Amino acid sequence: MNIGPMNIGPIDIDPALKALAAALHGEGPAVELSVSDDGGLVVGHVETPGCDDAVVVVRTSGSTGTPKATILTVEALAASSMATAFALKGEGQWLLALPVQYVAGVQVLVRSLFAGTRPWVMDMSQGFTPEAFTAAALELTDKLRYTSLVPTQLQRLLEDPSPETLAALRRFNGILLGGAPASAKLLDAAREAGVRVFTTYGSAETSGGCIYDGYPLEGSAVRIAEDGHILLGGDTIAAGYLDAPEQTADVFFEEDGVRWYRTSDLGSLDADGRLTILGRADDVIITGGVKVSAAHVQEELEKSDGVTAAFVAGVPSAEWGQAVAAYVALSPGFAAGTPAAAGGDAAPGGDPAVVLEQEWHRTLGLLAPKTVFTAPELLMLPNGKPDRLAMTGRLNSLHQGK
């Protein structure tokens, strides 16, 4: 997986650490990190009128539209850092293996500053590889070691891992896994390998993950709105969006002294207060008058042997209104890179992609995707999240061309 042009060789994070430290101490303006065309780290400074305690402005991923500039304050970042240390049972040294300009990367630097440790930067000049990750992990010297990954990265690390990579993964006291849903298959593989993984849920608007393994961190809260949307509240919630008061008012609100953020996701809480994410509110596909959860179909597809990840979307259909379509990543050894029409006869030689589609028609029936594109990997944004817009566009073109 290549999660974008992060740097040419390990980036120099010292200017970023210095600027963030000054902002955290109230001695400098808010910081915005970006990456130049040649891969260098750019440390910018941003005015945040009306928010004197702003530390950093983080652009959202833009996975579903135009990125927004989220303002994070001293209080929010301090609360997030302390709650994370409490959940992980200690502060320690962090490995930066994600782009530094997004919230997960920024938090590696911020947590390191609060802990008084120096983060190590993985060499991403050749993209994310198990060899580069292993080499970087072995450079960590603190007794407590942590990193943040996205599911696609962990999937690659656990695909036929070398003994050295397995040993490096097991050295971490905690690996935060976020940015996208992690399949049960991947989590089972991590547990079987002896890797300590914490699934996280959150966003730039919540200073990163504020739900670990389904439960809110100390100082955070979660509830479900009447329309099913997940509401996240507490000390880690952002001040709002830069120069966007209407967008801020749409999703942030105060209630009984608690600040809340209304997500775009649907969810449910069990009797113990554990959160289950049901998918995005705009992921409900209405096909032939039937409502289909894209998240449910994705989960079912990912149970199949040979499938490492899947993305499901609705595409316009003259016959059905919308049709279920899937962009599917297949493990090495499976035929990939070519479109396949759902429901077709098995190809000569038993094309694994066609065999999978026949399996889905047996197990999912009417919910099975009518258009499937297989590839070695999902399309990803620079921050490691699935590029929903690009994959939906490709599936739409494929479906209309059938």
mmCIF file of C-alpha atoms in Angstrom:
data_model
loop_
_atom_site.group_PDB
_atom_site.id
_atom_site.type_symbol
_atom_site.label_atom_id
_atom_site.label_comp_id
_atom_site.label_asym_id
_atom_site.label_seq_id
_atom_site.Cartn_x
_atom_site.Cartn_y
_atom_site.Cartn_z
ATOM 1 C CA MET A 1 0.000 0.000 0.000
ATOM 2 C CA ASN A 2 1.197 3.470 -0.826
ATOM 3 C CA ILE A 3 -0.570 6.016 1.351
ATOM 4 C CA GLY A 4 0.740 8.975 -0.552
ATOM 5 C CA PRO A 5 3.888 11.060 -0.937
ATOM 6 C CA MET A 6 4.796 11.584 2.684
ATOM 7 C CA ASN A 7 8.475 12.365 2.265
ATOM 8 C CA ILE A 8 11.707 11.607 0.475
ATOM 9 C CA GLY A 9 13.490 9.664 3.178
ATOM 10 C CA PRO A 10 12.582 10.255 6.817
ATOM 11 C CA ILE A 11 11.198 13.756 7.291
ATOM 12 C CA ASP A 12 12.733 16.235 9.691
ATOM 13 C CA ILE A 13 10.060 16.673 12.352
ATOM 14 C CA ASP A 14 12.085 19.004 14.578
ATOM 15 C CA PRO A 15 10.522 22.212 13.168
ATOM 16 C CA ALA A 16 7.054 20.745 13.683
ATOM 17 C CA LEU A 17 7.820 19.661 17.247
ATOM 18 C CA LYS A 18 9.222 23.098 18.051
ATOM 19 C CA ALA A 19 6.206 24.934 16.612
ATOM 20 C CA LEU A 20 3.701 22.620 18.321
ATOM 21 C CA ALA A 21 5.505 22.946 21.662
ATOM 22 C CA ALA A 22 5.357 26.735 21.410
ATOM 23 C CA ALA A 23 1.645 26.665 20.581
ATOM 24 C CA LEU A 24 0.911 24.269 23.441
ATOM 25 C CA HIS A 25 2.648 26.683 25.830
ATOM 26 C CA GLY A 26 0.739 29.665 24.432
ATOM 27 C CA GLU A 27 3.908 31.115 22.967
ATOM 28 C CA GLY A 28 3.096 30.879 19.291
ATOM 29 C CA PRO A 29 0.292 30.914 16.739
ATOM 30 C CA ALA A 30 -1.647 27.825 15.713
ATOM 31 C CA VAL A 31 0.277 25.405 13.511
ATOM 32 C CA GLU A 32 -0.780 23.771 10.252
ATOM 33 C CA LEU A 33 1.413 21.029 8.820
ATOM 34 C CA SER A 34 1.502 20.168 5.134
ATOM 35 C CA VAL A 35 3.748 18.409 2.655
ATOM 36 C CA SER A 36 5.314 20.159 -0.331
ATOM 37 C CA ASP A 37 5.377 18.768 -3.863
ATOM 38 C CA ASP A 38 8.902 17.441 -3.303
ATOM 39 C CA GLY A 39 7.814 15.627 -0.125
ATOM 40 C CA GLY A 40 9.216 18.072 2.405
ATOM 41 C CA LEU A 41 7.402 18.983 5.605
ATOM 42 C CA VAL A 42 6.021 22.528 5.637
ATOM 43 C CA VAL A 43 5.253 24.126 9.006
ATOM 44 C CA GLY A 44 2.717 26.889 8.549
ATOM 45 C CA HIS A 45 1.113 29.287 11.018
ATOM 46 C CA VAL A 46 -2.579 30.111 10.986
ATOM 47 C CA GLU A 47 -4.579 32.898 12.565
ATOM 48 C CA THR A 48 -7.678 31.601 14.360
ATOM 49 C CA PRO A 49 -9.866 34.618 15.181
ATOM 50 C CA GLY A 50 -12.018 34.048 18.245
ATOM 51 C CA CYS A 51 -10.004 31.049 19.415
ATOM 52 C CA ASP A 52 -6.991 32.207 21.400
ATOM 53 C CA ASP A 53 -6.009 28.751 22.680
ATOM 54 C CA ALA A 54 -5.796 27.067 19.283
ATOM 55 C CA VAL A 55 -2.738 24.824 18.861
ATOM 56 C CA VAL A 56 -3.150 23.198 15.472
ATOM 57 C CA VAL A 57 -5.391 23.330 12.430
ATOM 58 C CA VAL A 58 -5.902 19.924 10.831
ATOM 59 C CA ARG A 59 -7.492 19.382 7.447
ATOM 60 C CA THR A 60 -10.040 16.599 7.348
ATOM 61 C CA SER A 61 -9.374 13.830 4.857
ATOM 62 C CA GLY A 62 -11.941 14.927 2.270
ATOM 63 C CA SER A 63 -12.931 11.290 1.744
ATOM 64 C CA THR A 64 -16.489 12.339 0.937
ATOM 65 C CA GLY A 65 -16.057 15.914 -0.266
ATOM 66 C CA THR A 66 -14.166 19.151 0.342
ATOM 67 C CA PRO A 67 -11.705 18.975 3.275
ATOM 68 C CA LYS A 68 -12.480 21.178 6.276
ATOM 69 C CA ALA A 69 -9.940 22.948 8.505
ATOM 70 C CA THR A 70 -10.528 21.737 12.068
ATOM 71 C CA ILE A 71 -9.280 23.820 15.013
ATOM 72 C CA LEU A 72 -7.876 21.857 17.963
ATOM 73 C CA THR A 73 -7.186 23.606 21.256
ATOM 74 C CA VAL A 74 -4.750 23.076 24.122
ATOM 75 C CA GLU A 75 -7.551 21.651 26.272
ATOM 76 C CA ALA A 76 -8.734 19.195 23.627
ATOM 77 C CA LEU A 77 -5.250 17.917 22.825
ATOM 78 C CA ALA A 78 -4.255 17.643 26.494
ATOM 79 C CA ALA A 79 -7.445 15.732 27.293
ATOM 80 C CA SER A 80 -6.878 13.396 24.349
ATOM 81 C CA SER A 81 -3.243 12.771 25.262
ATOM 82 C CA MET A 82 -3.996 12.037 28.912
ATOM 83 C CA ALA A 83 -6.950 9.785 28.084
ATOM 84 C CA THR A 84 -4.865 7.863 25.566
ATOM 85 C CA ALA A 85 -2.061 7.345 28.098
ATOM 86 C CA PHE A 86 -4.635 6.117 30.632
ATOM 87 C CA ALA A 87 -6.128 3.658 28.125
ATOM 88 C CA LEU A 88 -2.695 2.385 27.063
ATOM 89 C CA LYS A 89 -1.513 2.214 30.685
ATOM 90 C CA GLY A 90 1.402 4.544 30.231
ATOM 91 C CA GLU A 91 3.204 7.139 28.149
ATOM 92 C CA GLY A 92 6.059 6.105 25.928
ATOM 93 C CA GLN A 93 7.841 6.488 22.595
ATOM 94 C CA TRP A 94 5.851 6.665 19.360
ATOM 95 C CA LEU A 95 6.624 5.543 15.831
ATOM 96 C CA LEU A 96 5.267 7.857 13.124
ATOM 97 C CA ALA A 97 4.060 5.612 10.293
ATOM 98 C CA LEU A 98 1.257 7.831 8.937
ATOM 99 C CA PRO A 99 1.321 11.181 7.125
ATOM 100 C CA VAL A 100 2.169 13.836 9.667
ATOM 101 C CA GLN A 101 -0.257 16.458 8.343
ATOM 102 C CA TYR A 102 -3.398 14.535 9.328
ATOM 103 C CA VAL A 103 -4.770 14.154 12.829
ATOM 104 C CA ALA A 104 -3.294 10.692 13.496
ATOM 105 C CA GLY A 105 0.166 11.936 12.538
ATOM 106 C CA VAL A 106 -0.198 15.199 14.452
ATOM 107 C CA GLN A 107 -1.224 13.235 17.533
ATOM 108 C CA VAL A 108 1.938 11.147 17.417
ATOM 109 C CA LEU A 109 3.892 14.399 17.779
ATOM 110 C CA VAL A 110 1.571 15.888 20.404
ATOM 111 C CA ARG A 111 1.534 12.745 22.569
ATOM 112 C CA SER A 112 5.311 12.615 22.357
ATOM 113 C CA LEU A 113 5.563 16.212 23.544
ATOM 114 C CA PHE A 114 3.292 15.534 26.503
ATOM 115 C CA ALA A 115 5.240 12.360 27.332
ATOM 116 C CA GLY A 116 8.622 14.020 26.979
ATOM 117 C CA THR A 117 9.789 11.391 24.472
ATOM 118 C CA ARG A 118 11.135 11.688 20.966
ATOM 119 C CA PRO A 119 9.114 10.026 18.187
ATOM 120 C CA TRP A 120 10.846 8.000 15.515
ATOM 121 C CA VAL A 121 9.889 8.629 11.887
ATOM 122 C CA MET A 122 9.476 5.706 9.525
ATOM 123 C CA ASP A 123 11.122 6.026 6.104
ATOM 124 C CA MET A 124 8.188 6.172 3.682
ATOM 125 C CA SER A 125 10.189 7.087 0.580
ATOM 126 C CA GLN A 126 9.310 3.727 -0.996
ATOM 127 C CA GLY A 127 5.786 3.690 0.378
ATOM 128 C CA PHE A 128 4.700 1.585 3.316
ATOM 129 C CA THR A 129 6.604 -1.691 3.349
ATOM 130 C CA PRO A 130 7.008 -4.347 6.064
ATOM 131 C CA GLU A 131 10.775 -4.024 5.767
ATOM 132 C CA ALA A 132 10.763 -0.253 6.390
ATOM 133 C CA PHE A 133 8.290 -0.604 9.267
ATOM 134 C CA THR A 134 10.380 -3.343 10.873
ATOM 135 C CA ALA A 135 13.563 -1.301 10.604
ATOM 136 C CA ALA A 136 11.875 1.742 12.147
ATOM 137 C CA ALA A 137 10.279 -0.247 14.962
ATOM 138 C CA LEU A 138 13.655 -1.622 15.990
ATOM 139 C CA GLU A 139 14.937 1.953 16.487
ATOM 140 C CA LEU A 140 12.543 2.618 19.389
ATOM 141 C CA THR A 141 14.406 2.563 22.690
ATOM 142 C CA ASP A 142 11.755 3.359 25.310
ATOM 143 C CA LYS A 143 10.312 0.524 27.408
ATOM 144 C CA LEU A 144 6.808 1.532 26.321
ATOM 145 C CA ARG A 145 6.347 1.664 22.538
ATOM 146 C CA TYR A 146 3.319 2.715 20.499
ATOM 147 C CA THR A 147 2.270 3.462 16.948
ATOM 148 C CA SER A 148 -0.848 4.301 14.922
ATOM 149 C CA LEU A 149 -1.760 2.377 11.775
ATOM 150 C CA VAL A 150 -4.659 2.066 9.358
ATOM 151 C CA PRO A 151 -6.118 -1.401 8.636
ATOM 152 C CA THR A 152 -4.494 -1.653 5.213
ATOM 153 C CA GLN A 153 -1.055 -1.203 6.774
ATOM 154 C CA LEU A 154 -1.643 -3.867 9.413
ATOM 155 C CA GLN A 155 -3.026 -6.188 6.732
ATOM 156 C CA ARG A 156 0.193 -5.854 4.765
ATOM 157 C CA LEU A 157 2.320 -6.457 7.869
ATOM 158 C CA LEU A 158 0.442 -9.666 8.680
ATOM 159 C CA GLU A 159 0.469 -11.122 5.155
ATOM 160 C CA ASP A 160 3.071 -13.876 5.380
ATOM 161 C CA PRO A 161 5.169 -11.849 7.856
ATOM 162 C CA SER A 162 8.846 -12.498 8.385
ATOM 163 C CA PRO A 163 9.957 -13.496 11.886
ATOM 164 C CA GLU A 164 11.587 -10.064 12.193
ATOM 165 C CA THR A 165 8.336 -8.244 11.348
ATOM 166 C CA LEU A 166 6.331 -10.371 13.788
ATOM 167 C CA ALA A 167 8.888 -9.676 16.516
ATOM 168 C CA ALA A 168 8.755 -5.941 15.750
ATOM 169 C CA LEU A 169 4.949 -5.903 15.943
ATOM 170 C CA ARG A 170 4.984 -7.757 19.261
ATOM 171 C CA ARG A 171 7.403 -5.197 20.731
ATOM 172 C CA PHE A 172 4.670 -2.555 20.712
ATOM 173 C CA ASN A 173 2.715 -2.134 23.926
ATOM 174 C CA GLY A 174 -0.147 -0.802 21.861
ATOM 175 C CA ILE A 175 -1.001 -0.290 18.193
ATOM 176 C CA LEU A 176 -3.860 2.122 17.574
ATOM 177 C CA LEU A 177 -5.851 1.000 14.545
ATOM 178 C CA GLY A 178 -8.159 3.566 12.977
ATOM 179 C CA GLY A 179 -9.036 5.579 9.901
ATOM 180 C CA ALA A 180 -11.343 2.882 8.531
ATOM 181 C CA PRO A 181 -13.252 -0.130 9.854
ATOM 182 C CA ALA A 182 -11.079 -3.166 10.577
ATOM 183 C CA SER A 183 -12.491 -6.515 9.513
ATOM 184 C CA ALA A 184 -13.018 -9.269 12.050
ATOM 185 C CA LYS A 185 -10.645 -11.400 9.977
ATOM 186 C CA LEU A 186 -7.844 -8.854 10.383
ATOM 187 C CA LEU A 187 -8.422 -8.442 14.125
ATOM 188 C CA ASP A 188 -8.424 -12.214 14.603
ATOM 189 C CA ALA A 189 -5.140 -12.450 12.699
ATOM 190 C CA ALA A 190 -3.611 -9.757 14.901
ATOM 191 C CA ARG A 191 -4.689 -11.514 18.095
ATOM 192 C CA GLU A 192 -3.413 -14.863 16.845
ATOM 193 C CA ALA A 193 -0.059 -13.216 16.058
ATOM 194 C CA GLY A 194 0.185 -11.784 19.575
ATOM 195 C CA VAL A 195 -0.133 -8.160 18.438
ATOM 196 C CA ARG A 196 -1.735 -5.725 20.903
ATOM 197 C CA VAL A 197 -4.236 -3.766 18.821
ATOM 198 C CA PHE A 198 -6.738 -1.152 19.983
ATOM 199 C CA THR A 199 -9.438 -0.310 17.458
ATOM 200 C CA THR A 200 -10.163 3.413 17.510
ATOM 201 C CA TYR A 201 -13.026 5.540 16.281
ATOM 202 C CA GLY A 202 -13.007 9.293 15.927
ATOM 203 C CA SER A 203 -11.945 12.027 13.559
ATOM 204 C CA ALA A 204 -10.109 15.332 13.393
ATOM 205 C CA GLU A 205 -13.199 16.855 15.026
ATOM 206 C CA THR A 206 -12.605 14.701 18.128
ATOM 207 C CA SER A 207 -8.803 15.135 18.230
ATOM 208 C CA GLY A 208 -8.490 11.690 16.670
ATOM 209 C CA GLY A 209 -9.811 8.488 18.159
ATOM 210 C CA CYS A 210 -11.903 8.964 21.295
ATOM 211 C CA ILE A 211 -13.548 5.516 21.260
ATOM 212 C CA TYR A 212 -11.234 2.561 21.915
ATOM 213 C CA ASP A 213 -12.500 -0.974 21.336
ATOM 214 C CA GLY A 214 -16.046 0.364 21.342
ATOM 215 C CA TYR A 215 -15.900 2.356 24.590
ATOM 216 C CA PRO A 216 -15.288 6.104 25.099
ATOM 217 C CA LEU A 217 -12.006 7.251 26.583
ATOM 218 C CA GLU A 218 -11.882 8.959 29.948
ATOM 219 C CA GLY A 219 -13.494 12.392 29.568
ATOM 220 C CA SER A 220 -15.347 11.395 26.381
ATOM 221 C CA ALA A 221 -18.937 10.333 25.835
ATOM 222 C CA VAL A 222 -21.038 8.759 23.111
ATOM 223 C CA ARG A 223 -24.754 8.601 22.482
ATOM 224 C CA ILE A 224 -27.069 7.888 19.579
ATOM 225 C CA ALA A 225 -29.348 10.617 18.202
ATOM 226 C CA GLU A 226 -32.983 9.895 17.432
ATOM 227 C CA ASP A 227 -32.158 9.556 13.734
ATOM 228 C CA GLY A 228 -29.400 7.017 14.479
ATOM 229 C CA HIS A 229 -26.411 9.321 14.075
ATOM 230 C CA ILE A 230 -23.475 8.828 16.433
ATOM 231 C CA LEU A 231 -22.856 11.816 18.718
ATOM 232 C CA LEU A 232 -19.421 12.165 20.317
ATOM 233 C CA GLY A 233 -18.923 14.507 23.228
ATOM 234 C CA GLY A 234 -16.521 15.561 25.937
ATOM 235 C CA ASP A 235 -13.177 17.189 26.456
ATOM 236 C CA THR A 236 -11.533 16.269 23.146
ATOM 237 C CA ILE A 237 -14.055 17.945 20.831
ATOM 238 C CA ALA A 238 -12.652 20.563 18.434
ATOM 239 C CA ALA A 239 -13.417 24.276 18.653
ATOM 240 C CA GLY A 240 -14.937 24.128 15.152
ATOM 241 C CA TYR A 241 -13.941 24.776 11.553
ATOM 242 C CA LEU A 242 -11.721 27.658 10.503
ATOM 243 C CA ASP A 243 -13.647 30.489 8.791
ATOM 244 C CA ALA A 244 -16.742 28.287 8.429
ATOM 245 C CA PRO A 245 -19.328 29.307 11.063
ATOM 246 C CA GLU A 246 -22.267 27.672 9.260
ATOM 247 C CA GLN A 247 -20.475 24.329 8.903
ATOM 248 C CA THR A 248 -19.440 24.563 12.546
ATOM 249 C CA ALA A 249 -23.008 25.204 13.682
ATOM 250 C CA ASP A 250 -24.245 22.245 11.630
ATOM 251 C CA VAL A 251 -22.286 19.610 13.546
ATOM 252 C CA PHE A 252 -21.064 21.121 16.853
ATOM 253 C CA PHE A 253 -23.305 22.024 19.782
ATOM 254 C CA GLU A 254 -23.256 22.530 23.548
ATOM 255 C CA GLU A 255 -25.617 20.742 25.905
ATOM 256 C CA ASP A 256 -25.547 20.820 29.720
ATOM 257 C CA GLY A 257 -21.973 22.087 29.665
ATOM 258 C CA VAL A 258 -20.754 19.338 27.330
ATOM 259 C CA ARG A 259 -19.542 19.982 23.795
ATOM 260 C CA TRP A 260 -20.810 17.508 21.188
ATOM 261 C CA TYR A 261 -19.978 16.611 17.599
ATOM 262 C CA ARG A 262 -22.560 15.058 15.298
ATOM 263 C CA THR A 263 -20.880 12.500 13.054
ATOM 264 C CA SER A 264 -22.019 11.290 9.643
ATOM 265 C CA ASP A 265 -22.099 7.713 10.921
ATOM 266 C CA LEU A 266 -24.928 5.559 12.207
ATOM 267 C CA GLY A 267 -24.468 3.397 15.265
ATOM 268 C CA SER A 268 -25.961 1.537 18.191
ATOM 269 C CA LEU A 269 -25.082 1.055 21.858
ATOM 270 C CA ASP A 270 -25.479 -2.257 23.658
ATOM 271 C CA ALA A 271 -26.520 -2.700 27.281
ATOM 272 C CA ASP A 272 -22.894 -2.218 28.397
ATOM 273 C CA GLY A 273 -22.536 1.036 26.464
ATOM 274 C CA ARG A 274 -20.327 -0.430 23.755
ATOM 275 C CA LEU A 275 -20.601 1.305 20.390
ATOM 276 C CA THR A 276 -21.204 -0.583 17.160
ATOM 277 C CA ILE A 277 -20.733 1.450 13.991
ATOM 278 C CA LEU A 278 -23.383 0.568 11.430
ATOM 279 C CA GLY A 279 -21.957 2.610 8.576
ATOM 280 C CA ARG A 280 -22.309 6.081 7.169
ATOM 281 C CA ALA A 281 -25.742 7.653 6.985
ATOM 282 C CA ASP A 282 -25.262 8.147 3.253
ATOM 283 C CA ASP A 283 -24.234 4.506 2.776
ATOM 284 C CA VAL A 284 -27.794 3.190 2.698
ATOM 285 C CA ILE A 285 -28.412 1.909 -0.827
ATOM 286 C CA ILE A 286 -32.019 1.773 -2.022
ATOM 287 C CA THR A 287 -32.143 -0.831 -4.777
ATOM 288 C CA GLY A 288 -35.450 -2.008 -6.185
ATOM 289 C CA GLY A 289 -37.214 -0.389 -3.237
ATOM 290 C CA VAL A 290 -35.123 -2.353 -0.695
ATOM 291 C CA LYS A 291 -32.793 -0.569 1.749
ATOM 292 C CA VAL A 292 -29.344 -2.167 1.811
ATOM 293 C CA SER A 293 -26.577 -1.321 4.281
ATOM 294 C CA ALA A 294 -23.295 -0.900 2.414
ATOM 295 C CA ALA A 295 -21.426 -1.620 5.656
ATOM 296 C CA HIS A 296 -23.265 -4.937 6.095
ATOM 297 C CA VAL A 297 -22.503 -6.054 2.541
ATOM 298 C CA GLN A 298 -18.860 -5.007 2.969
ATOM 299 C CA GLU A 299 -18.594 -7.052 6.162
ATOM 300 C CA GLU A 300 -19.997 -10.117 4.400
ATOM 301 C CA LEU A 301 -17.658 -9.751 1.419
ATOM 302 C CA GLU A 302 -14.637 -9.494 3.705
ATOM 303 C CA LYS A 303 -15.472 -12.861 5.267
ATOM 304 C CA SER A 304 -14.607 -14.618 2.004
ATOM 305 C CA ASP A 305 -11.261 -16.331 1.610
ATOM 306 C CA GLY A 306 -8.923 -14.286 -0.529
ATOM 307 C CA VAL A 307 -10.602 -10.944 0.215
ATOM 308 C CA THR A 308 -8.417 -8.566 2.198
ATOM 309 C CA ALA A 309 -10.710 -5.516 2.031
ATOM 310 C CA ALA A 310 -13.844 -4.317 0.307
ATOM 311 C CA PHE A 311 -15.647 -1.072 -0.412
ATOM 312 C CA VAL A 312 -19.363 -1.093 -1.247
ATOM 313 C CA ALA A 313 -21.367 1.746 -2.785
ATOM 314 C CA GLY A 314 -24.600 2.373 -4.620
ATOM 315 C CA VAL A 315 -24.346 3.364 -8.278
ATOM 316 C CA PRO A 316 -27.147 4.768 -10.489
ATOM 317 C CA SER A 317 -29.166 2.075 -12.243
ATOM 318 C CA ALA A 318 -31.950 2.539 -14.794
ATOM 319 C CA GLU A 319 -33.487 -0.769 -13.714
ATOM 320 C CA TRP A 320 -33.074 -0.661 -9.927
ATOM 321 C CA GLY A 321 -32.726 3.028 -9.105
ATOM 322 C CA GLN A 322 -29.445 2.125 -7.441
ATOM 323 C CA ALA A 323 -27.362 -1.009 -7.795
ATOM 324 C CA VAL A 324 -24.984 -2.476 -5.238
ATOM 325 C CA ALA A 325 -21.387 -2.295 -6.474
ATOM 326 C CA ALA A 326 -18.172 -3.429 -4.823
ATOM 327 C CA TYR A 327 -14.490 -2.602 -5.173
ATOM 328 C CA VAL A 328 -12.696 -5.653 -3.770
ATOM 329 C CA ALA A 329 -9.048 -6.098 -2.806
ATOM 330 C CA LEU A 330 -7.807 -9.660 -3.274
ATOM 331 C CA SER A 331 -4.845 -11.246 -1.578
ATOM 332 C CA PRO A 332 -1.767 -12.260 -3.611
ATOM 333 C CA GLY A 333 -2.449 -15.265 -5.784
ATOM 334 C CA PHE A 334 -5.964 -14.192 -6.710
ATOM 335 C CA ALA A 335 -6.732 -12.785 -10.157
ATOM 336 C CA ALA A 336 -7.018 -9.027 -9.826
ATOM 337 C CA GLY A 337 -7.122 -5.821 -11.776
ATOM 338 C CA THR A 338 -9.958 -6.705 -14.173
ATOM 339 C CA PRO A 339 -13.687 -6.059 -13.928
ATOM 340 C CA ALA A 340 -16.008 -9.020 -13.587
ATOM 341 C CA ALA A 341 -19.734 -9.110 -14.260
ATOM 342 C CA ALA A 342 -21.639 -10.508 -11.311
ATOM 343 C CA GLY A 343 -23.507 -13.735 -11.868
ATOM 344 C CA GLY A 344 -21.486 -14.899 -14.851
ATOM 345 C CA ASP A 345 -20.388 -18.452 -15.492
ATOM 346 C CA ALA A 346 -17.067 -19.546 -14.074
ATOM 347 C CA ALA A 347 -14.231 -18.482 -16.325
ATOM 348 C CA PRO A 348 -11.927 -21.069 -17.879
ATOM 349 C CA GLY A 349 -9.504 -22.238 -15.221
ATOM 350 C CA GLY A 350 -11.869 -21.201 -12.444
ATOM 351 C CA ASP A 351 -11.254 -17.447 -12.181
ATOM 352 C CA PRO A 352 -11.206 -16.859 -8.378
ATOM 353 C CA ALA A 353 -12.967 -13.502 -8.770
ATOM 354 C CA VAL A 354 -15.896 -15.125 -10.577
ATOM 355 C CA VAL A 355 -15.980 -17.943 -8.033
ATOM 356 C CA LEU A 356 -16.226 -15.347 -5.262
ATOM 357 C CA GLU A 357 -19.102 -13.587 -6.996
ATOM 358 C CA GLN A 358 -20.979 -16.876 -7.329
ATOM 359 C CA GLU A 359 -20.429 -17.467 -3.611
ATOM 360 C CA TRP A 360 -21.833 -14.035 -2.802
ATOM 361 C CA HIS A 361 -24.940 -14.693 -4.871
ATOM 362 C CA ARG A 362 -25.511 -17.863 -2.847
ATOM 363 C CA THR A 363 -24.909 -16.231 0.546
ATOM 364 C CA LEU A 364 -26.249 -12.701 -0.013
ATOM 365 C CA GLY A 365 -28.951 -13.263 -2.601
ATOM 366 C CA LEU A 366 -30.460 -9.948 -3.698
ATOM 367 C CA LEU A 367 -27.884 -8.049 -1.599
ATOM 368 C CA ALA A 368 -24.979 -9.377 -3.659
ATOM 369 C CA PRO A 369 -23.139 -6.717 -5.689
ATOM 370 C CA LYS A 370 -24.183 -6.531 -9.320
ATOM 371 C CA THR A 371 -20.932 -4.862 -10.358
ATOM 372 C CA VAL A 372 -17.553 -5.868 -8.964
ATOM 373 C CA PHE A 373 -14.069 -4.521 -9.597
ATOM 374 C CA THR A 374 -11.159 -6.526 -8.202
ATOM 375 C CA ALA A 375 -7.690 -5.137 -7.542
ATOM 376 C CA PRO A 376 -4.659 -5.867 -5.346
ATOM 377 C CA GLU A 377 -5.606 -2.980 -3.025
ATOM 378 C CA LEU A 378 -8.330 -0.436 -2.403
ATOM 379 C CA LEU A 379 -7.693 3.105 -3.622
ATOM 380 C CA MET A 380 -6.451 5.133 -0.663
ATOM 381 C CA LEU A 381 -6.141 8.793 0.308
ATOM 382 C CA PRO A 382 -2.761 10.117 1.526
ATOM 383 C CA ASN A 383 -3.856 9.624 5.154
ATOM 384 C CA GLY A 384 -4.584 5.943 4.627
ATOM 385 C CA LYS A 385 -8.368 6.181 4.478
ATOM 386 C CA PRO A 386 -10.244 4.597 1.575
ATOM 387 C CA ASP A 387 -10.737 7.009 -1.321
ATOM 388 C CA ARG A 388 -14.504 6.641 -1.410
ATOM 389 C CA LEU A 389 -15.070 9.191 -4.158
ATOM 390 C CA ALA A 390 -12.517 7.679 -6.539
ATOM 391 C CA MET A 391 -13.732 4.108 -6.027
ATOM 392 C CA THR A 392 -17.381 5.116 -6.364
ATOM 393 C CA GLY A 393 -16.538 6.915 -9.597
ATOM 394 C CA ARG A 394 -14.771 3.873 -10.993
ATOM 395 C CA LEU A 395 -17.642 1.565 -10.015
ATOM 396 C CA ASN A 396 -20.157 3.960 -11.540
ATOM 397 C CA SER A 397 -18.248 4.042 -14.835
ATOM 398 C CA LEU A 398 -17.934 0.280 -14.851
ATOM 399 C CA HIS A 399 -21.630 -0.263 -14.132
ATOM 400 C CA GLN A 400 -22.782 2.223 -16.785
ATOM 401 C CA GLY A 401 -20.480 0.594 -19.326
ATOM 402 C CA LYS A 402 -21.988 -2.870 -18.884
#
